[in-house]
Amino acid sequence: MSEKNILELIFIKAIEYMPDSPMRFKLSGSVGLRGRNLPNDIRTVQKALNNHLLYLSPLQRLAEDGTFGSNIHRSKTLEAIKLYQKEVVGLKHPDGLISVNGPTHRELNGLVGLPKKIHTFTFHDSDYQLTRPVTTLAECLATIPRFVRTELHVRLMNVITYMHYHGIAMGVLPGIGAGYRTFQQQYREVSTNGPGESVHNYGLAADLGVLEWGDRNGKAYFSDYRLEQMGKMPEYAGLPAKIWHIRNRVEPIFLYPHPPGKKDPAHLQLFSTKYSGKRLLIRTLEEVVKGTGVQYREGSHGYYECYFPDIDKWVMIGTARMMWSGTIKNANAAQTAMVQDHMRKSEQVARWIKLYHRF
Ligand SMILES: [Zn+2]
């Protein structure tokens, strides 16, 4: 199975989990055990439950056939209603009946299947509360850009779903390069990292921030993805660090955040942050020049060195930016064009090269 197929499969799975939003539906009569059970109402409930499958594991998707079958007690739909009442609505003794505008009906019509019992998220050992987000899980998941690697995609979905369940809407930050970033985009970035020197160039990093947060009065705030403004408000002092801590706990082995104190808490990557960007680019260039006799290695002062077989010499050629733009030093036109070509090829190789297993 190709990476593309796997990604499609994951998307299909994700879509199965995603509730339609806003998803309000009406019932003409009650549905379930001893209910009126009009076929249209049953079908509506089956659709609604299918939109909340995430909370009904290990149950499978229900047939949307508008019937409980010949024996309601053996019906999957009844089983799903009861499980939903137990897990999401929080009923101790699920009665298997959805009455019109009753608690189960209202919950199914609520926001993204976020259980009512987690209406607000109260942090342990503090008074901090976040209100339930307005941004739906589907909207949060939709922020993951194309071209991040499948392995990262899956883990981001996992974190986003977990955080949303706990009342925090997270997503990949808007704007160019918060997920995958081309070498050219990296070249233009005001950053110490040149093309090929950022994990974002490899589809192995994403800046995953808080899309929305709210106070205990239910007021929602947007556009403070890194929680810098929140951190400055006296009543929220210390809260951003707690939120990052919760996020980082979800996939602790695979998703590496920047070390605490670094000013980019949103950044997550798929392997340890201790490996330098230069090491990534060298490894990628090695893959590109395989069998040609050309070699690259790190020089001093942020420069790279290249071994040109035609002159049998190691030459200090310049930074990754100079290699990308064809402005390297100590090289003739043919050598310059070759280095630039290697950088162009590296951009492609960077999309699939297995870096995290090698380090
Ligand atoms: Zn980043």
mmCIF file of C-alpha atoms and ligand atoms in Angstrom:
data_model
loop_
_atom_site.group_PDB
_atom_site.id
_atom_site.type_symbol
_atom_site.label_atom_id
_atom_site.label_comp_id
_atom_site.label_asym_id
_atom_site.label_seq_id
_atom_site.Cartn_x
_atom_site.Cartn_y
_atom_site.Cartn_z
ATOM 1 C CA MET A 1 0.000 0.000 0.000
ATOM 2 C CA SER A 2 1.463 3.361 -0.987
ATOM 3 C CA GLU A 3 1.807 6.326 1.339
ATOM 4 C CA LYS A 4 -0.888 8.117 -0.636
ATOM 5 C CA ASN A 5 -3.318 5.222 -0.186
ATOM 6 C CA ILE A 6 -2.629 5.061 3.523
ATOM 7 C CA LEU A 7 -3.247 8.786 3.792
ATOM 8 C CA GLU A 8 -6.534 8.441 1.941
ATOM 9 C CA LEU A 9 -7.570 5.649 4.249
ATOM 10 C CA ILE A 10 -6.785 7.779 7.275
ATOM 11 C CA PHE A 11 -8.784 10.625 5.798
ATOM 12 C CA ILE A 12 -11.750 8.335 5.234
ATOM 13 C CA LYS A 13 -11.450 7.170 8.837
ATOM 14 C CA ALA A 14 -11.202 10.758 10.010
ATOM 15 C CA ILE A 15 -14.237 11.784 8.003
ATOM 16 C CA GLU A 16 -16.175 8.906 9.541
ATOM 17 C CA TYR A 17 -15.370 10.355 12.904
ATOM 18 C CA MET A 18 -16.207 13.892 11.979
ATOM 19 C CA PRO A 19 -19.630 15.047 12.927
ATOM 20 C CA ASP A 20 -21.392 17.220 10.385
ATOM 21 C CA SER A 21 -21.442 20.659 11.781
ATOM 22 C CA PRO A 22 -23.664 22.299 12.644
ATOM 23 C CA MET A 23 -25.669 19.148 12.941
ATOM 24 C CA ARG A 24 -29.126 19.822 14.270
ATOM 25 C CA PHE A 25 -31.817 17.314 13.577
ATOM 26 C CA LYS A 26 -35.463 17.039 14.528
ATOM 27 C CA LEU A 27 -37.355 13.972 15.637
ATOM 28 C CA SER A 28 -41.107 13.465 15.104
ATOM 29 C CA GLY A 29 -41.229 10.825 17.812
ATOM 30 C CA SER A 30 -39.043 8.992 20.290
ATOM 31 C CA VAL A 31 -36.503 6.421 19.099
ATOM 32 C CA GLY A 32 -35.280 3.292 20.876
ATOM 33 C CA LEU A 33 -36.604 0.906 23.458
ATOM 34 C CA ARG A 34 -40.424 1.333 23.724
ATOM 35 C CA GLY A 35 -40.173 4.371 21.434
ATOM 36 C CA ARG A 36 -42.469 5.368 18.578
ATOM 37 C CA ASN A 37 -39.696 4.356 16.167
ATOM 38 C CA LEU A 38 -40.820 5.947 12.938
ATOM 39 C CA PRO A 39 -38.444 4.744 10.184
ATOM 40 C CA ASN A 40 -37.338 8.275 9.263
ATOM 41 C CA ASP A 41 -36.528 9.062 12.892
ATOM 42 C CA ILE A 42 -34.565 5.823 13.302
ATOM 43 C CA ARG A 43 -32.563 6.635 10.182
ATOM 44 C CA THR A 44 -31.851 10.137 11.483
ATOM 45 C CA VAL A 45 -30.593 8.702 14.777
ATOM 46 C CA GLN A 46 -28.438 6.127 12.990
ATOM 47 C CA LYS A 47 -26.833 8.927 10.954
ATOM 48 C CA ALA A 48 -26.264 11.009 14.057
ATOM 49 C CA LEU A 49 -24.688 8.116 15.930
ATOM 50 C CA ASN A 50 -22.426 7.401 12.964
ATOM 51 C CA ASN A 51 -21.241 10.978 13.268
ATOM 52 C CA HIS A 52 -20.182 10.273 16.839
ATOM 53 C CA LEU A 53 -18.413 6.972 16.229
ATOM 54 C CA LEU A 54 -15.268 8.309 17.815
ATOM 55 C CA TYR A 55 -16.936 7.992 21.188
ATOM 56 C CA LEU A 56 -18.488 4.615 20.488
ATOM 57 C CA SER A 57 -15.427 2.445 20.058
ATOM 58 C CA PRO A 58 -15.330 -0.495 19.383
ATOM 59 C CA LEU A 59 -18.721 -0.235 17.676
ATOM 60 C CA GLN A 60 -18.749 -0.184 13.883
ATOM 61 C CA ARG A 61 -20.668 2.132 11.612
ATOM 62 C CA LEU A 62 -24.420 1.458 11.760
ATOM 63 C CA ALA A 63 -26.479 0.648 8.688
ATOM 64 C CA GLU A 64 -28.656 3.695 8.047
ATOM 65 C CA ASP A 65 -31.671 1.554 7.179
ATOM 66 C CA GLY A 66 -34.336 3.075 9.441
ATOM 67 C CA THR A 67 -35.074 -0.116 11.365
ATOM 68 C CA PHE A 68 -34.159 -1.952 14.550
ATOM 69 C CA GLY A 69 -34.525 -5.307 12.750
ATOM 70 C CA SER A 70 -36.792 -8.133 13.853
ATOM 71 C CA ASN A 71 -35.579 -8.090 17.468
ATOM 72 C CA ILE A 72 -34.796 -4.661 18.931
ATOM 73 C CA HIS A 73 -32.880 -6.243 21.838
ATOM 74 C CA ARG A 74 -30.314 -7.655 19.434
ATOM 75 C CA SER A 75 -30.088 -4.459 17.394
ATOM 76 C CA LYS A 76 -26.725 -2.730 16.896
ATOM 77 C CA THR A 77 -28.543 0.585 16.826
ATOM 78 C CA LEU A 78 -29.952 0.027 20.319
ATOM 79 C CA GLU A 79 -26.506 -1.039 21.520
ATOM 80 C CA ALA A 80 -25.077 2.196 20.107
ATOM 81 C CA ILE A 81 -27.796 4.347 21.738
ATOM 82 C CA LYS A 82 -27.088 2.774 25.119
ATOM 83 C CA LEU A 83 -23.339 3.130 24.754
ATOM 84 C CA TYR A 84 -23.733 6.765 23.709
ATOM 85 C CA GLN A 85 -25.955 7.420 26.714
ATOM 86 C CA LYS A 86 -23.407 5.817 29.008
ATOM 87 C CA GLU A 87 -20.177 7.233 27.555
ATOM 88 C CA VAL A 88 -21.212 10.647 26.332
ATOM 89 C CA VAL A 89 -24.449 11.699 28.013
ATOM 90 C CA GLY A 90 -23.198 10.241 31.257
ATOM 91 C CA LEU A 91 -26.307 8.244 32.228
ATOM 92 C CA LYS A 92 -25.603 5.659 34.928
ATOM 93 C CA HIS A 93 -28.473 3.481 33.726
ATOM 94 C CA PRO A 94 -28.908 3.992 29.971
ATOM 95 C CA ASP A 95 -32.555 3.346 29.064
ATOM 96 C CA GLY A 96 -31.944 2.994 25.324
ATOM 97 C CA LEU A 97 -34.644 5.557 24.549
ATOM 98 C CA ILE A 98 -34.111 8.889 22.811
ATOM 99 C CA SER A 99 -37.069 11.120 23.585
ATOM 100 C CA VAL A 100 -37.752 14.223 21.544
ATOM 101 C CA ASN A 101 -35.560 17.024 22.926
ATOM 102 C CA GLY A 102 -34.511 14.784 25.805
ATOM 103 C CA PRO A 103 -30.913 14.721 27.071
ATOM 104 C CA THR A 104 -29.676 12.226 24.470
ATOM 105 C CA HIS A 105 -31.313 14.111 21.595
ATOM 106 C CA ARG A 106 -29.897 17.406 22.845
ATOM 107 C CA GLU A 107 -26.441 15.899 23.264
ATOM 108 C CA LEU A 108 -26.472 14.453 19.761
ATOM 109 C CA ASN A 109 -27.376 17.926 18.561
ATOM 110 C CA GLY A 110 -24.591 19.522 20.571
ATOM 111 C CA LEU A 111 -21.157 20.621 19.570
ATOM 112 C CA VAL A 112 -19.087 17.930 17.910
ATOM 113 C CA GLY A 113 -19.938 15.183 20.283
ATOM 114 C CA LEU A 114 -17.828 16.823 22.952
ATOM 115 C CA PRO A 115 -19.180 15.174 26.071
ATOM 116 C CA LYS A 116 -21.196 17.524 28.257
ATOM 117 C CA LYS A 117 -19.430 16.233 31.301
ATOM 118 C CA ILE A 118 -16.338 17.980 29.989
ATOM 119 C CA HIS A 119 -18.123 21.251 29.474
ATOM 120 C CA THR A 120 -15.200 23.154 30.816
ATOM 121 C CA PHE A 121 -11.715 21.917 31.272
ATOM 122 C CA THR A 122 -10.450 22.578 34.741
ATOM 123 C CA PHE A 123 -6.755 22.183 35.207
ATOM 124 C CA HIS A 124 -5.636 20.010 38.035
ATOM 125 C CA ASP A 125 -4.267 21.886 41.030
ATOM 126 C CA SER A 126 -5.559 25.244 39.816
ATOM 127 C CA ASP A 127 -8.658 27.375 39.228
ATOM 128 C CA TYR A 128 -7.971 27.647 35.539
ATOM 129 C CA GLN A 129 -10.840 26.792 33.280
ATOM 130 C CA LEU A 130 -11.203 26.756 29.561
ATOM 131 C CA THR A 131 -14.665 26.795 28.073
ATOM 132 C CA ARG A 132 -15.738 24.310 25.494
ATOM 133 C CA PRO A 133 -14.445 25.369 22.079
ATOM 134 C CA VAL A 134 -16.635 26.669 19.288
ATOM 135 C CA THR A 135 -14.244 25.370 16.657
ATOM 136 C CA THR A 136 -15.298 21.853 15.718
ATOM 137 C CA LEU A 137 -12.974 18.882 15.722
ATOM 138 C CA ALA A 138 -13.428 18.669 11.961
ATOM 139 C CA GLU A 139 -12.246 22.267 11.590
ATOM 140 C CA CYS A 140 -9.251 21.599 13.815
ATOM 141 C CA LEU A 141 -8.250 18.493 11.864
ATOM 142 C CA ALA A 142 -8.683 20.348 8.582
ATOM 143 C CA THR A 143 -5.808 22.666 9.516
ATOM 144 C CA ILE A 144 -3.277 19.867 8.928
ATOM 145 C CA PRO A 145 -1.758 20.773 5.573
ATOM 146 C CA ARG A 146 -1.097 18.428 2.684
ATOM 147 C CA PHE A 147 2.484 17.276 2.292
ATOM 148 C CA VAL A 148 3.229 16.720 5.925
ATOM 149 C CA ARG A 149 4.342 13.121 6.117
ATOM 150 C CA THR A 150 1.803 10.436 6.869
ATOM 151 C CA GLU A 151 3.569 9.499 10.105
ATOM 152 C CA LEU A 152 3.336 13.070 11.326
ATOM 153 C CA HIS A 153 -0.204 13.497 10.046
ATOM 154 C CA VAL A 154 -1.453 10.556 12.097
ATOM 155 C CA ARG A 155 0.186 11.839 15.253
ATOM 156 C CA LEU A 156 -1.109 15.367 14.770
ATOM 157 C CA MET A 157 -4.619 13.982 14.349
ATOM 158 C CA ASN A 158 -4.163 12.050 17.540
ATOM 159 C CA VAL A 159 -3.042 15.106 19.500
ATOM 160 C CA ILE A 160 -5.716 17.385 18.021
ATOM 161 C CA THR A 161 -8.486 14.888 18.756
ATOM 162 C CA TYR A 162 -7.261 14.347 22.298
ATOM 163 C CA MET A 163 -6.997 18.070 23.001
ATOM 164 C CA HIS A 164 -10.403 18.804 21.506
ATOM 165 C CA TYR A 165 -11.952 16.105 23.628
ATOM 166 C CA HIS A 166 -10.526 17.947 26.603
ATOM 167 C CA GLY A 167 -11.926 21.255 25.465
ATOM 168 C CA ILE A 168 -8.939 22.810 23.718
ATOM 169 C CA ALA A 169 -9.150 23.566 20.000
ATOM 170 C CA MET A 170 -5.721 23.026 18.457
ATOM 171 C CA GLY A 171 -4.566 23.189 14.895
ATOM 172 C CA VAL A 172 -1.614 23.764 12.631
ATOM 173 C CA LEU A 173 -1.028 27.507 12.524
ATOM 174 C CA PRO A 174 -2.262 29.405 9.496
ATOM 175 C CA GLY A 175 0.174 30.869 7.034
ATOM 176 C CA ILE A 176 2.916 29.534 4.842
ATOM 177 C CA GLY A 177 5.213 26.922 6.223
ATOM 178 C CA ALA A 178 3.640 25.986 9.535
ATOM 179 C CA GLY A 179 3.538 22.435 8.226
ATOM 180 C CA TYR A 180 5.464 21.632 5.063
ATOM 181 C CA ARG A 181 7.711 24.376 3.730
ATOM 182 C CA THR A 182 9.448 24.300 0.348
ATOM 183 C CA PHE A 183 13.159 25.131 0.041
ATOM 184 C CA GLN A 184 12.205 28.344 -1.751
ATOM 185 C CA GLN A 185 9.873 29.351 1.081
ATOM 186 C CA GLN A 186 12.657 28.565 3.524
ATOM 187 C CA TYR A 187 15.069 30.653 1.417
ATOM 188 C CA ARG A 188 12.761 33.648 1.784
ATOM 189 C CA GLU A 189 12.163 33.136 5.500
ATOM 190 C CA VAL A 190 13.884 35.470 7.904
ATOM 191 C CA SER A 191 15.433 32.604 9.789
ATOM 192 C CA THR A 192 18.863 31.351 10.657
ATOM 193 C CA ASN A 193 18.001 28.120 8.862
ATOM 194 C CA GLY A 194 18.560 28.094 5.134
ATOM 195 C CA PRO A 195 16.847 25.856 2.553
ATOM 196 C CA GLY A 196 17.005 22.227 3.685
ATOM 197 C CA GLU A 197 18.025 23.174 7.199
ATOM 198 C CA SER A 198 14.562 23.240 8.749
ATOM 199 C CA VAL A 199 12.624 20.117 9.712
ATOM 200 C CA HIS A 200 9.635 21.846 8.059
ATOM 201 C CA ASN A 201 11.356 21.306 4.673
ATOM 202 C CA TYR A 202 11.018 17.572 5.258
ATOM 203 C CA GLY A 203 7.314 17.462 6.144
ATOM 204 C CA LEU A 204 8.350 16.216 9.559
ATOM 205 C CA ALA A 205 7.436 19.253 11.647
ATOM 206 C CA ALA A 206 4.303 21.266 12.303
ATOM 207 C CA ASP A 207 3.548 24.280 14.439
ATOM 208 C CA LEU A 208 0.565 23.094 16.430
ATOM 209 C CA GLY A 209 -1.029 25.874 18.428
ATOM 210 C CA VAL A 210 -4.235 26.785 20.186
ATOM 211 C CA LEU A 211 -6.824 28.032 17.690
ATOM 212 C CA GLU A 212 -9.180 29.320 20.301
ATOM 213 C CA TRP A 213 -9.345 29.647 24.015
ATOM 214 C CA GLY A 214 -11.926 31.068 26.320
ATOM 215 C CA ASP A 215 -12.275 32.253 29.853
ATOM 216 C CA ARG A 216 -14.640 30.961 32.462
ATOM 217 C CA ASN A 217 -17.256 33.495 31.399
ATOM 218 C CA GLY A 218 -17.524 31.715 28.099
ATOM 219 C CA LYS A 219 -15.783 34.448 26.159
ATOM 220 C CA ALA A 220 -13.797 32.995 23.267
ATOM 221 C CA TYR A 221 -10.494 34.378 22.059
ATOM 222 C CA PHE A 222 -8.945 33.724 18.695
ATOM 223 C CA SER A 223 -5.643 34.521 17.031
ATOM 224 C CA ASP A 224 -3.260 33.982 19.883
ATOM 225 C CA TYR A 225 -1.918 30.686 18.648
ATOM 226 C CA ARG A 226 1.231 30.672 20.700
ATOM 227 C CA LEU A 227 -0.650 31.975 23.734
ATOM 228 C CA GLU A 228 1.716 34.919 24.093
ATOM 229 C CA GLN A 229 -1.098 37.358 24.889
ATOM 230 C CA MET A 230 -2.736 34.909 27.222
ATOM 231 C CA GLY A 231 0.557 34.480 29.067
ATOM 232 C CA LYS A 232 0.780 38.235 29.649
ATOM 233 C CA MET A 233 -2.619 38.457 31.355
ATOM 234 C CA PRO A 234 -2.087 38.245 35.110
ATOM 235 C CA GLU A 235 -5.100 36.003 35.650
ATOM 236 C CA TYR A 236 -3.698 33.475 33.189
ATOM 237 C CA ALA A 237 -0.070 33.537 34.249
ATOM 238 C CA GLY A 238 1.331 30.032 34.013
ATOM 239 C CA LEU A 239 -1.610 28.659 32.057
ATOM 240 C CA PRO A 240 0.065 28.543 28.622
ATOM 241 C CA ALA A 241 2.851 26.357 30.017
ATOM 242 C CA LYS A 242 0.235 23.967 31.390
ATOM 243 C CA ILE A 243 -1.513 23.762 28.018
ATOM 244 C CA TRP A 244 1.746 23.007 26.205
ATOM 245 C CA HIS A 245 2.541 20.453 28.837
ATOM 246 C CA ILE A 246 -0.767 18.655 28.275
ATOM 247 C CA ARG A 247 -0.262 18.723 24.519
ATOM 248 C CA ASN A 248 3.263 17.374 24.784
ATOM 249 C CA ARG A 249 2.130 14.532 26.971
ATOM 250 C CA VAL A 250 -0.028 12.966 24.260
ATOM 251 C CA GLU A 251 2.699 11.594 21.990
ATOM 252 C CA PRO A 252 5.763 11.886 24.184
ATOM 253 C CA ILE A 253 7.906 9.347 22.361
ATOM 254 C CA PHE A 254 7.356 10.535 18.844
ATOM 255 C CA LEU A 255 6.617 14.228 18.794
ATOM 256 C CA TYR A 256 9.409 16.387 20.101
ATOM 257 C CA PRO A 257 8.633 19.916 21.217
ATOM 258 C CA HIS A 258 11.281 22.569 21.495
ATOM 259 C CA PRO A 259 12.885 22.526 24.921
ATOM 260 C CA PRO A 260 10.919 24.500 27.534
ATOM 261 C CA GLY A 261 11.849 28.169 27.500
ATOM 262 C CA LYS A 262 12.463 28.305 23.773
ATOM 263 C CA LYS A 263 10.149 30.886 22.333
ATOM 264 C CA ASP A 264 8.410 28.642 19.830
ATOM 265 C CA PRO A 265 6.251 26.330 21.942
ATOM 266 C CA ALA A 266 3.967 25.547 19.003
ATOM 267 C CA HIS A 267 6.708 23.704 17.125
ATOM 268 C CA LEU A 268 6.578 19.893 17.137
ATOM 269 C CA GLN A 269 8.774 17.564 15.114
ATOM 270 C CA LEU A 270 9.017 13.867 14.560
ATOM 271 C CA PHE A 271 12.519 13.316 15.884
ATOM 272 C CA SER A 272 14.758 14.744 18.536
ATOM 273 C CA THR A 273 15.454 18.465 18.325
ATOM 274 C CA LYS A 274 19.125 17.954 19.094
ATOM 275 C CA TYR A 275 20.052 17.244 15.482
ATOM 276 C CA SER A 276 21.144 20.296 13.564
ATOM 277 C CA GLY A 277 19.568 21.496 10.362
ATOM 278 C CA LYS A 278 22.941 21.167 8.644
ATOM 279 C CA ARG A 279 23.014 17.490 9.445
ATOM 280 C CA LEU A 280 19.619 17.064 7.766
ATOM 281 C CA LEU A 281 20.760 18.778 4.593
ATOM 282 C CA ILE A 282 24.057 16.854 4.427
ATOM 283 C CA ARG A 283 22.185 13.580 4.797
ATOM 284 C CA THR A 284 19.789 14.579 1.998
ATOM 285 C CA LEU A 285 22.582 15.763 -0.301
ATOM 286 C CA GLU A 286 24.351 12.426 0.279
ATOM 287 C CA GLU A 287 21.273 10.677 -1.062
ATOM 288 C CA VAL A 288 21.198 12.961 -4.117
ATOM 289 C CA VAL A 289 24.879 12.558 -5.080
ATOM 290 C CA LYS A 290 25.035 8.794 -4.527
ATOM 291 C CA GLY A 291 27.401 7.244 -7.079
ATOM 292 C CA THR A 292 28.574 10.548 -8.577
ATOM 293 C CA GLY A 293 31.770 10.897 -6.549
ATOM 294 C CA VAL A 294 30.686 14.323 -5.280
ATOM 295 C CA GLN A 295 30.585 14.738 -1.491
ATOM 296 C CA TYR A 296 29.319 17.363 0.946
ATOM 297 C CA ARG A 297 30.259 18.057 4.535
ATOM 298 C CA GLU A 298 29.900 20.768 7.150
ATOM 299 C CA GLY A 299 32.551 23.442 7.165
ATOM 300 C CA SER A 300 33.032 26.269 9.620
ATOM 301 C CA HIS A 301 30.975 29.466 10.024
ATOM 302 C CA GLY A 302 27.764 27.919 8.701
ATOM 303 C CA TYR A 303 29.438 27.094 5.392
ATOM 304 C CA TYR A 304 29.356 23.794 3.563
ATOM 305 C CA GLU A 305 32.267 22.145 1.848
ATOM 306 C CA CYS A 306 32.016 20.210 -1.386
ATOM 307 C CA TYR A 307 34.364 17.626 -2.815
ATOM 308 C CA PHE A 308 34.600 18.175 -6.577
ATOM 309 C CA PRO A 309 35.972 14.982 -8.224
ATOM 310 C CA ASP A 310 37.043 16.881 -11.372
ATOM 311 C CA ILE A 311 39.660 18.808 -9.393
ATOM 312 C CA ASP A 312 40.023 16.191 -6.605
ATOM 313 C CA LYS A 313 39.587 18.821 -3.891
ATOM 314 C CA TRP A 314 37.407 19.813 -0.937
ATOM 315 C CA VAL A 315 36.240 23.403 -1.415
ATOM 316 C CA MET A 316 34.510 25.758 1.003
ATOM 317 C CA ILE A 317 31.468 26.776 -1.061
ATOM 318 C CA GLY A 318 29.093 28.713 1.198
ATOM 319 C CA THR A 319 25.812 28.591 3.093
ATOM 320 C CA ALA A 320 22.676 26.684 2.136
ATOM 321 C CA ARG A 321 21.152 29.969 0.919
ATOM 322 C CA MET A 322 24.122 30.557 -1.386
ATOM 323 C CA MET A 323 23.913 26.971 -2.655
ATOM 324 C CA TRP A 324 20.199 27.400 -3.377
ATOM 325 C CA SER A 325 20.583 30.718 -5.178
ATOM 326 C CA GLY A 326 23.717 29.728 -7.128
ATOM 327 C CA THR A 327 26.010 32.290 -5.531
ATOM 328 C CA ILE A 328 28.626 29.966 -4.063
ATOM 329 C CA LYS A 329 32.320 30.788 -3.734
ATOM 330 C CA ASN A 330 35.457 29.080 -5.047
ATOM 331 C CA ALA A 331 33.641 27.329 -7.884
ATOM 332 C CA ASN A 332 33.368 27.717 -11.654
ATOM 333 C CA ALA A 333 30.065 28.037 -13.525
ATOM 334 C CA ALA A 334 29.693 24.291 -14.130
ATOM 335 C CA GLN A 335 30.372 23.444 -10.486
ATOM 336 C CA THR A 336 27.970 26.160 -9.341
ATOM 337 C CA ALA A 337 25.224 24.827 -11.604
ATOM 338 C CA MET A 338 25.848 21.314 -10.303
ATOM 339 C CA VAL A 339 25.541 22.371 -6.652
ATOM 340 C CA GLN A 340 22.354 24.272 -7.424
ATOM 341 C CA ASP A 341 20.978 21.210 -9.188
ATOM 342 C CA HIS A 342 21.786 19.085 -6.142
ATOM 343 C CA MET A 343 19.842 21.516 -3.977
ATOM 344 C CA ARG A 344 16.822 21.351 -6.331
ATOM 345 C CA LYS A 345 16.926 17.551 -6.182
ATOM 346 C CA SER A 346 17.307 17.673 -2.402
ATOM 347 C CA GLU A 347 14.042 19.549 -2.158
ATOM 348 C CA GLN A 348 12.295 16.567 -3.760
ATOM 349 C CA VAL A 349 14.236 13.948 -1.788
ATOM 350 C CA ALA A 350 13.415 15.826 1.430
ATOM 351 C CA ARG A 351 9.796 14.840 1.039
ATOM 352 C CA TRP A 352 10.449 11.161 1.608
ATOM 353 C CA ILE A 353 13.940 10.560 2.956
ATOM 354 C CA LYS A 354 13.910 8.609 6.210
ATOM 355 C CA LEU A 355 15.831 10.835 8.571
ATOM 356 C CA TYR A 356 14.478 9.887 11.947
ATOM 357 C CA HIS A 357 15.551 6.245 11.716
ATOM 358 C CA ARG A 358 19.100 7.167 10.844
ATOM 359 C CA PHE A 359 19.918 9.399 13.770
HETATM 360 ZN ZN ZN B 1 8.093 25.147 13.480
#
